[in-house]
Every structure is written in structure tokens, then in C-alpha cells.
Amino acid sequence: MRIRLDRSTPFNLDVTLCCGQTFRWDKLAGWWYGVVGERVFKVRQTEGFVEFENAEAHLVRNYFGLNDNLNRILSEISKDGHIKNAVDMFSGLRILRQDPWECLISYICATYKNISAIKHMLSNLSRRFGEKVCLDGNTFYTFPKPERLAVASEAELVECGLGYRTKYVHETADMVNDGLYDFERLTRTGYADAKAQLLNAPGVGPKVADCILLFSLGKPEAFPVDVWMRRAILRHYNDHFTRKFIAKIREKEALNRSDYEKLGSFGRSYFGQFAGYAQEYLYHYERTIR
DNA sequence: CAAGTGCCTTTATC
DNA sequence: AGATAAAGGCACT
């Protein structure tokens, strides 16, 4: 099965899966394999097409954000030379629509870790607590259900390499298992309200919440600011802030909540309703070019 | 090869 | 309010 990609639907599968928004895809013999829900999606990009197996076209379109009008989004965020450069370089990078539960746990785990370590942790969690699914002779695992992580012992979670994140994951799994989060409803809730609700979960601060909102809850205005984005802002957008503020965030190890929100609202007011796309292009640029 | 640094931060405490 | 320290452990240099 395949989806045609014409000039009005730019897409770059490799960049989309490698840019650090998702952690459980593998490229084997020219095909990307990733578990989406209960199923292993098998996907590759060829001239003019996205080809896929073991999935349905509407699910592929939804997961890879192919319903978003990327040309319109890119022209809307292209406010200056720097972002235009990043957009030209990685054009076709799309924001995925990931599973909110998996995204929530993934980004709780992601705090203060590098991407390879995050992949390692999530792979451990899935292998130990998920369901085995095979395709083309390769073994994959679904992401563990909330009820499974809720009954896991903390010792088991520590063995997956979660470290101090263990109790956050465990308690958040409890909350989700108890029905405290209706992700379906959160996708229909406004950005600020949905964010406030996510912040009630342990291990979820403003940055983690923004990642969940952007990558799984369909809030393209979310503008996560991690160390790379802070660098990008210091390097290319410091004239949008006072000298004093820039000096402060240059020196400090960690951003406090109000400084974080200042940077986030800059992103939203400067780049507009698709600030999250701008963030992902700038983030990827900063990580690959630097 | 050892040791140091950094990592898509949050929370507790003062 | 705002600053500071502590919290795994792995990958990279």
C-alpha cells in the first residue's frame, strides 16, 4: 500500500523519525519498523510515495501528520533568515501524532537524559512489560499498558534504568490507571487548560507537558524549551529579550518556571499558532549543525 | 583507558 | 519569588 506525495505534501520520513520526537522506531533493511498501538507499522519512503505494510492508510496519514498542511505551516513560521534556513534544510519534517500515554511516560523518562539513553530505557520498559509482536522475523514489543506499569514493582522499574524517574513513572501510571486522565478529551481541550492538567502528574513540569501537548495531543502552539532550544534562542533570538534576562538565562543551570514560560510565550507570539513546528526545526538544526 | 562532562528537567528546600 | 541542590546512569570525549 502506498500514499502519493505530490508537491503539496512535502514529507521526509527519515528526518521525521530521527529528529528526536519519538524513540521506538528502527530502520531494518531499508524499512522503518515502529509499534503504533498494538501493531508494528512498516514504512519506507520512495520517489513520490510513502509505502507501508501492516497498517491502514488513514492511520499512517494520522500518525505521520500527513493531514497537516505543511506548506502553509512552514510559510507561516518562516519569520526570519535563521528559521528559513532550518526549514529549507529539513523541509518535510513533520510533527507525529503519537499515543498520549506512551508520550507521557516517554517524556517523564526523557528528563536530563540524552536520546540514546532514552531509547534504551523505553526499550527496556517495553521488552519487560509490553506484549511481544513479530513482523518479518523481527521481534518488537508494544508499549506497556498503564495497568501493567501501575502494578510493576519499583525494583523492576529501576532495573529498566529509570533511576530517580521510577517513582514518577509509577505514580503517573497509577493516576492514568485510575482514570484521572482522559486523553481523548485533552485533545479537544485548549492548550493552557490541557497543560495545567498535565502538570498535576509527578515528573511532569512545563517542558515535559509541552512535549506531550505537541507530540501527542495536537497542540501545535506548544513550544518546548530544552537546553538545545535555550542555546538556539541565545544564539539567534536574543534581541527579543532584555540584556538582563539573556544574561540571567545564559548563566543559570536550569530555568525556573517563570523564565521557562517567558521563552515559551516568546515562541508562541513570534512564530504563531504553529510554534511547535518552528521549535522542532530549530531544535533539529541546533543538534545536527552544532 | 580513566575520568569528566552533559543530557529534550523536576522537585524539594531554603 | 527566586535561587540552589539533588537526583540514575549511560554515552561521548
GROMACS .gro file of C-alpha atoms (C1' of nucleotides) in nm:
model
  317
    1MET     CA    1   0.000   0.000   0.000
    2ARG     CA    2   0.117   0.350  -0.063
    3ILE     CA    3   0.031   0.715  -0.035
    4ARG     CA    4   0.126   0.953  -0.314
    5LEU     CA    5   0.330   1.256  -0.215
    6ASP     CA    6   0.295   1.545  -0.454
    7ARG     CA    7   0.437   1.893  -0.425
    8SER     CA    8   0.160   1.993  -0.186
    9THR     CA    9   0.255   1.724   0.069
   10PRO     CA   10   0.628   1.754   0.144
   11PHE     CA   11   0.748   1.474   0.368
   12ASN     CA   12   1.082   1.343   0.490
   13LEU     CA   13   1.037   1.014   0.671
   14ASP     CA   14   1.400   0.979   0.786
   15VAL     CA   15   1.420   1.327   0.938
   16THR     CA   16   1.076   1.290   1.095
   17LEU     CA   17   1.177   0.970   1.274
   18CYS     CA   18   1.534   1.074   1.357
   19CYS     CA   19   1.477   1.426   1.491
   20GLY     CA   20   1.423   1.313   1.849
   21GLN     CA   21   1.045   1.341   1.888
   22THR     CA   22   0.997   0.963   1.902
   23PHE     CA   23   1.216   0.689   2.043
   24ARG     CA   24   1.095   0.348   1.933
   25TRP     CA   25   1.150   0.321   1.557
   26ASP     CA   26   1.415   0.104   1.393
   27LYS     CA   27   1.536   0.100   1.035
   28LEU     CA   28   1.593  -0.257   0.917
   29ALA     CA   29   1.683  -0.346   0.560
   30GLY     CA   30   1.557  -0.016   0.423
   31TRP     CA   31   1.223  -0.021   0.607
   32TRP     CA   32   1.127   0.164   0.924
   33TYR     CA   33   0.954  -0.053   1.187
   34GLY     CA   34   0.770   0.101   1.479
   35VAL     CA   35   0.496  -0.016   1.713
   36VAL     CA   36   0.190   0.207   1.692
   37GLY     CA   37  -0.080   0.089   1.929
   38GLU     CA   38  -0.090  -0.289   1.909
   39ARG     CA   39   0.061  -0.313   1.563
   40VAL     CA   40   0.403  -0.292   1.402
   41PHE     CA   41   0.394  -0.032   1.128
   42LYS     CA   42   0.636  -0.096   0.843
   43VAL     CA   43   0.710   0.213   0.639
   44ARG     CA   44   0.955   0.344   0.379
   45GLN     CA   45   0.974   0.641   0.150
   46THR     CA   46   1.038   0.607  -0.222
   47GLU     CA   47   1.032   0.862  -0.502
   48GLY     CA   48   0.694   1.031  -0.474
   49PHE     CA   49   0.544   0.782  -0.227
   50VAL     CA   50   0.517   0.665   0.130
   51GLU     CA   51   0.495   0.288   0.116
   52PHE     CA   52   0.365   0.092   0.412
   53GLU     CA   53   0.263  -0.254   0.524
   54ASN     CA   54   0.064  -0.382   0.819
   55ALA     CA   55  -0.123  -0.052   0.857
   56GLU     CA   56  -0.413   0.132   0.701
   57ALA     CA   57  -0.371   0.449   0.501
   58HIS     CA   58  -0.578   0.669   0.733
   59LEU     CA   59  -0.375   0.551   1.035
   60VAL     CA   60  -0.048   0.623   0.856
   61ARG     CA   61  -0.172   0.966   0.748
   62ASN     CA   62  -0.279   1.047   1.102
   63TYR     CA   63   0.036   0.917   1.277
   64PHE     CA   64   0.278   1.094   1.043
   65GLY     CA   65   0.084   1.420   1.044
   66LEU     CA   66   0.022   1.399   0.671
   67ASN     CA   67  -0.312   1.572   0.713
   68ASP     CA   68  -0.136   1.890   0.825
   69ASN     CA   69  -0.089   2.147   0.551
   70LEU     CA   70   0.288   2.162   0.591
   71ASN     CA   71   0.349   2.416   0.314
   72ARG     CA   72   0.114   2.658   0.484
   73ILE     CA   73   0.268   2.588   0.826
   74LEU     CA   74   0.624   2.638   0.701
   75SER     CA   75   0.542   2.964   0.531
   76GLU     CA   76   0.368   3.081   0.847
   77ILE     CA   77   0.664   3.008   1.077
   78SER     CA   78   0.929   3.139   0.835
   79LYS     CA   79   0.968   3.471   1.013
   80ASP     CA   80   1.341   3.530   0.964
   81GLY     CA   81   1.655   3.408   0.790
   82HIS     CA   82   1.755   3.160   1.055
   83ILE     CA   83   1.429   2.968   1.071
   84LYS     CA   84   1.406   2.980   0.691
   85ASN     CA   85   1.746   2.818   0.676
   86ALA     CA   86   1.637   2.539   0.914
   87VAL     CA   87   1.311   2.494   0.724
   88ASP     CA   88   1.495   2.467   0.391
   89MET     CA   89   1.741   2.221   0.533
   90PHE     CA   90   1.487   1.983   0.689
   91SER     CA   91   1.177   2.053   0.483
   92GLY     CA   92   0.944   1.756   0.518
   93LEU     CA   93   0.999   1.711   0.891
   94ARG     CA   94   0.654   1.657   1.036
   95ILE     CA   95   0.523   1.650   1.390
   96LEU     CA   96   0.396   1.300   1.465
   97ARG     CA   97   0.067   1.228   1.637
   98GLN     CA   98   0.188   0.981   1.898
   99ASP     CA   99  -0.007   0.790   2.159
  100PRO     CA  100  -0.055   1.028   2.457
  101TRP     CA  101   0.001   0.765   2.723
  102GLU     CA  102   0.328   0.646   2.567
  103CYS     CA  103   0.431   1.005   2.508
  104LEU     CA  104   0.361   1.099   2.870
  105ILE     CA  105   0.579   0.821   3.010
  106SER     CA  106   0.845   0.869   2.743
  107TYR     CA  107   0.899   1.236   2.827
  108ILE     CA  108   0.892   1.177   3.202
  109CYS     CA  109   1.177   0.935   3.134
  110ALA     CA  110   1.348   1.182   2.899
  111THR     CA  111   1.430   1.442   3.164
  112TYR     CA  112   1.802   1.501   3.195
  113LYS     CA  113   1.888   1.214   2.962
  114ASN     CA  114   2.030   1.202   2.613
  115ILE     CA  115   1.837   1.049   2.327
  116SER     CA  116   2.027   0.721   2.310
  117ALA     CA  117   1.975   0.669   2.681
  118ILE     CA  118   1.603   0.747   2.648
  119LYS     CA  119   1.571   0.487   2.371
  120HIS     CA  120   1.746   0.236   2.590
  121MET     CA  121   1.510   0.292   2.886
  122LEU     CA  122   1.193   0.276   2.676
  123SER     CA  123   1.315  -0.035   2.502
  124ASN     CA  124   1.378  -0.197   2.840
  125LEU     CA  125   1.031  -0.099   2.966
  126SER     CA  126   0.860  -0.237   2.656
  127ARG     CA  127   1.055  -0.560   2.647
  128ARG     CA  128   0.978  -0.628   3.011
  129PHE     CA  129   0.618  -0.508   3.039
  130GLY     CA  130   0.483  -0.494   2.684
  131GLU     CA  131   0.340  -0.762   2.453
  132LYS     CA  132   0.563  -0.934   2.203
  133VAL     CA  133   0.471  -0.874   1.837
  134CYS     CA  134   0.665  -1.013   1.543
  135LEU     CA  135   0.694  -0.900   1.184
  136ASP     CA  136   0.928  -1.021   0.909
  137GLY     CA  137   1.113  -1.235   1.159
  138ASN     CA  138   1.189  -0.937   1.384
  139THR     CA  139   1.060  -0.910   1.739
  140PHE     CA  140   0.902  -0.591   1.874
  141TYR     CA  141   0.709  -0.503   2.187
  142THR     CA  142   0.402  -0.289   2.240
  143PHE     CA  143   0.433  -0.007   2.490
  144PRO     CA  144   0.320  -0.130   2.836
  145LYS     CA  145  -0.036  -0.052   2.939
  146PRO     CA  146  -0.098   0.183   3.234
  147GLU     CA  147  -0.237  -0.102   3.444
  148ARG     CA  148   0.081  -0.303   3.385
  149LEU     CA  149   0.316  -0.024   3.494
  150ALA     CA  150   0.088   0.056   3.786
  151VAL     CA  151   0.140  -0.293   3.930
  152ALA     CA  152   0.509  -0.315   3.842
  153SER     CA  153   0.740  -0.308   4.141
  154GLU     CA  154   0.972  -0.012   4.174
  155ALA     CA  155   1.266  -0.252   4.177
  156GLU     CA  156   1.162  -0.376   3.831
  157LEU     CA  157   1.140  -0.021   3.701
  158VAL     CA  158   1.481   0.061   3.843
  159GLU     CA  159   1.618  -0.239   3.657
  160CYS     CA  160   1.496  -0.078   3.336
  161GLY     CA  161   1.734   0.209   3.411
  162LEU     CA  162   1.476   0.469   3.512
  163GLY     CA  163   1.674   0.583   3.816
  164TYR     CA  164   1.505   0.861   4.012
  165ARG     CA  165   1.231   0.874   3.745
  166THR     CA  166   1.099   0.544   3.878
  167LYS     CA  167   0.854   0.684   4.128
  168TYR     CA  168   0.731   0.948   3.883
  169VAL     CA  169   0.655   0.681   3.623
  170HIS     CA  170   0.495   0.458   3.881
  171GLU     CA  171   0.274   0.727   4.033
  172THR     CA  172   0.175   0.868   3.695
  173ALA     CA  173   0.084   0.517   3.577
  174ASP     CA  174  -0.135   0.491   3.888
  175MET     CA  175  -0.310   0.816   3.805
  176VAL     CA  176  -0.376   0.717   3.446
  177ASN     CA  177  -0.486   0.371   3.555
  178ASP     CA  178  -0.728   0.533   3.800
  179GLY     CA  179  -0.884   0.723   3.510
  180LEU     CA  180  -0.759   1.068   3.611
  181TYR     CA  181  -0.662   1.146   3.251
  182ASP     CA  182  -0.899   1.139   2.957
  183PHE     CA  183  -0.657   1.190   2.668
  184GLU     CA  184  -0.940   1.193   2.418
  185ARG     CA  185  -1.088   1.491   2.597
  186LEU     CA  186  -0.749   1.660   2.641
  187THR     CA  187  -0.705   1.666   2.264
  188ARG     CA  188  -1.021   1.876   2.249
  189THR     CA  189  -0.918   2.096   2.544
  190GLY     CA  190  -0.735   2.425   2.489
  191TYR     CA  191  -0.358   2.447   2.525
  192ALA     CA  192  -0.340   2.624   2.863
  193ASP     CA  193  -0.608   2.414   3.028
  194ALA     CA  194  -0.466   2.085   2.898
  195LYS     CA  195  -0.119   2.188   3.011
  196ALA     CA  196  -0.242   2.273   3.362
  197GLN     CA  197  -0.391   1.924   3.388
  198LEU     CA  198  -0.073   1.752   3.274
  199LEU     CA  199   0.128   1.948   3.531
  200ASN     CA  200  -0.060   1.763   3.807
  201ALA     CA  201   0.126   1.443   3.723
  202PRO     CA  202   0.451   1.382   3.914
  203GLY     CA  203   0.759   1.417   3.697
  204VAL     CA  204   0.574   1.647   3.458
  205GLY     CA  205   0.700   2.004   3.456
  206PRO     CA  206   0.637   2.268   3.188
  207LYS     CA  207   0.886   2.127   2.939
  208VAL     CA  208   0.758   1.769   2.959
  209ALA     CA  209   0.399   1.895   2.940
  210ASP     CA  210   0.478   2.093   2.624
  211CYS     CA  211   0.630   1.785   2.460
  212ILE     CA  212   0.319   1.580   2.534
  213LEU     CA  213   0.091   1.858   2.411
  214LEU     CA  214   0.288   1.898   2.089
  215PHE     CA  215   0.372   1.538   2.002
  216SER     CA  216   0.053   1.362   2.104
  217LEU     CA  217  -0.233   1.597   2.191
  218GLY     CA  218  -0.246   1.803   1.874
  219LYS     CA  219  -0.139   2.137   2.023
  220PRO     CA  220   0.093   2.284   1.758
  221GLU     CA  221   0.138   2.604   1.958
  222ALA     CA  222   0.328   2.417   2.232
  223PHE     CA  223   0.693   2.530   2.227
  224PRO     CA  224   0.909   2.301   2.442
  225VAL     CA  225   1.231   2.466   2.560
  226ASP     CA  226   1.513   2.229   2.647
  227VAL     CA  227   1.887   2.303   2.665
  228TRP     CA  228   1.918   2.298   2.285
  229MET     CA  229   1.632   2.542   2.238
  230ARG     CA  230   1.777   2.765   2.503
  231ARG     CA  231   2.102   2.769   2.306
  232ALA     CA  232   1.916   2.839   1.983
  233ILE     CA  233   1.735   3.132   2.142
  234LEU     CA  234   2.054   3.272   2.296
  235ARG     CA  235   2.232   3.244   1.964
  236HIS     CA  236   1.966   3.365   1.721
  237TYR     CA  237   1.684   3.536   1.907
  238ASN     CA  238   1.846   3.718   2.199
  239ASP     CA  239   1.743   4.057   2.062
  240HIS     CA  240   1.382   3.971   2.150
  241PHE     CA  241   1.466   3.990   2.522
  242THR     CA  242   1.627   4.234   2.761
  243ARG     CA  243   2.003   4.216   2.813
  244LYS     CA  244   1.941   4.138   3.176
  245PHE     CA  245   1.716   3.842   3.102
  246ILE     CA  246   1.957   3.699   2.846
  247ALA     CA  247   2.248   3.731   3.087
  248LYS     CA  248   2.045   3.550   3.351
  249ILE     CA  249   1.942   3.252   3.141
  250ARG     CA  250   2.290   3.229   2.990
  251GLU     CA  251   2.443   3.178   3.333
  252LYS     CA  252   2.184   2.964   3.507
  253GLU     CA  253   2.197   2.587   3.502
  254ALA     CA  254   1.823   2.532   3.500
  255LEU     CA  255   1.534   2.757   3.402
  256ASN     CA  256   1.279   2.836   3.669
  257ARG     CA  257   0.915   2.818   3.579
  258SER     CA  258   0.864   3.186   3.501
  259ASP     CA  259   1.177   3.204   3.284
  260TYR     CA  260   1.063   2.892   3.103
  261GLU     CA  261   0.721   3.043   3.035
  262LYS     CA  262   0.882   3.363   2.909
  263LEU     CA  263   1.071   3.167   2.645
  264GLY     CA  264   0.763   2.962   2.559
  265SER     CA  265   0.539   3.263   2.514
  266PHE     CA  266   0.804   3.426   2.300
  267GLY     CA  267   0.786   3.120   2.075
  268ARG     CA  268   0.409   3.137   2.052
  269SER     CA  269   0.385   3.512   1.991
  270TYR     CA  270   0.675   3.525   1.745
  271PHE     CA  271   0.616   3.208   1.541
  272GLY     CA  272   0.240   3.194   1.585
  273GLN     CA  273  -0.009   2.909   1.614
  274PHE     CA  274   0.239   2.652   1.474
  275ALA     CA  275   0.527   2.749   1.702
  276GLY     CA  276   0.581   2.382   1.783
  277TYR     CA  277   0.684   2.315   1.425
  278ALA     CA  278   0.931   2.604   1.446
  279GLN     CA  279   1.064   2.455   1.768
  280GLU     CA  280   1.124   2.117   1.609
  281TYR     CA  281   1.306   2.263   1.307
  282LEU     CA  282   1.521   2.485   1.530
  283TYR     CA  283   1.588   2.200   1.771
  284HIS     CA  284   1.697   1.965   1.496
  285TYR     CA  285   1.910   2.234   1.334
  286GLU     CA  286   2.084   2.313   1.662
  287ARG     CA  287   2.157   1.946   1.732
  288THR     CA  288   2.282   1.849   1.388
  289ILE     CA  289   2.469   2.162   1.282
  290ARG     CA  290   2.637   2.224   1.614
  291DC     C1'  291   4.150   0.368   2.902
  292DA     C1'  292   4.004   0.659   3.305
  293DA     C1'  293   3.771   1.032   3.436
  294DG     C1'  294   3.492   1.415   3.342
  295DT     C1'  295   3.102   1.623   3.118
  296DG     C1'  296   2.644   1.653   2.953
  297DC     C1'  297   2.199   1.506   2.882
  298DC     C1'  298   1.486   1.740   2.500
  299DT     C1'  299   1.438   1.875   3.386
  300DT     C1'  300   1.168   1.823   3.802
  301DT     C1'  301   1.123   1.857   4.272
  302DA     C1'  302   1.241   1.973   4.745
  303DT     C1'  303   1.413   2.304   5.032
  304DC     C1'  304   1.557   2.730   5.190
  305DA     C1'  305   0.958   3.487   4.444
  306DG     C1'  306   1.367   3.309   4.332
  307DA     C1'  307   1.793   3.058   4.397
  308DT     C1'  308   2.010   2.619   4.478
  309DA     C1'  309   2.097   2.134   4.527
  310DA     C1'  310   1.998   1.671   4.444
  311DA     C1'  311   1.852   1.302   4.170
  312DG     C1'  312   2.047   0.731   3.786
  313DG     C1'  313   2.327   0.620   3.474
  314DC     C1'  314   2.469   0.600   3.006
  315DA     C1'  315   2.718   0.792   2.600
  316DC     C1'  316   3.058   1.058   2.440
  317DT     C1'  317   3.515   1.280   2.453
   0.00000   0.00000   0.00000
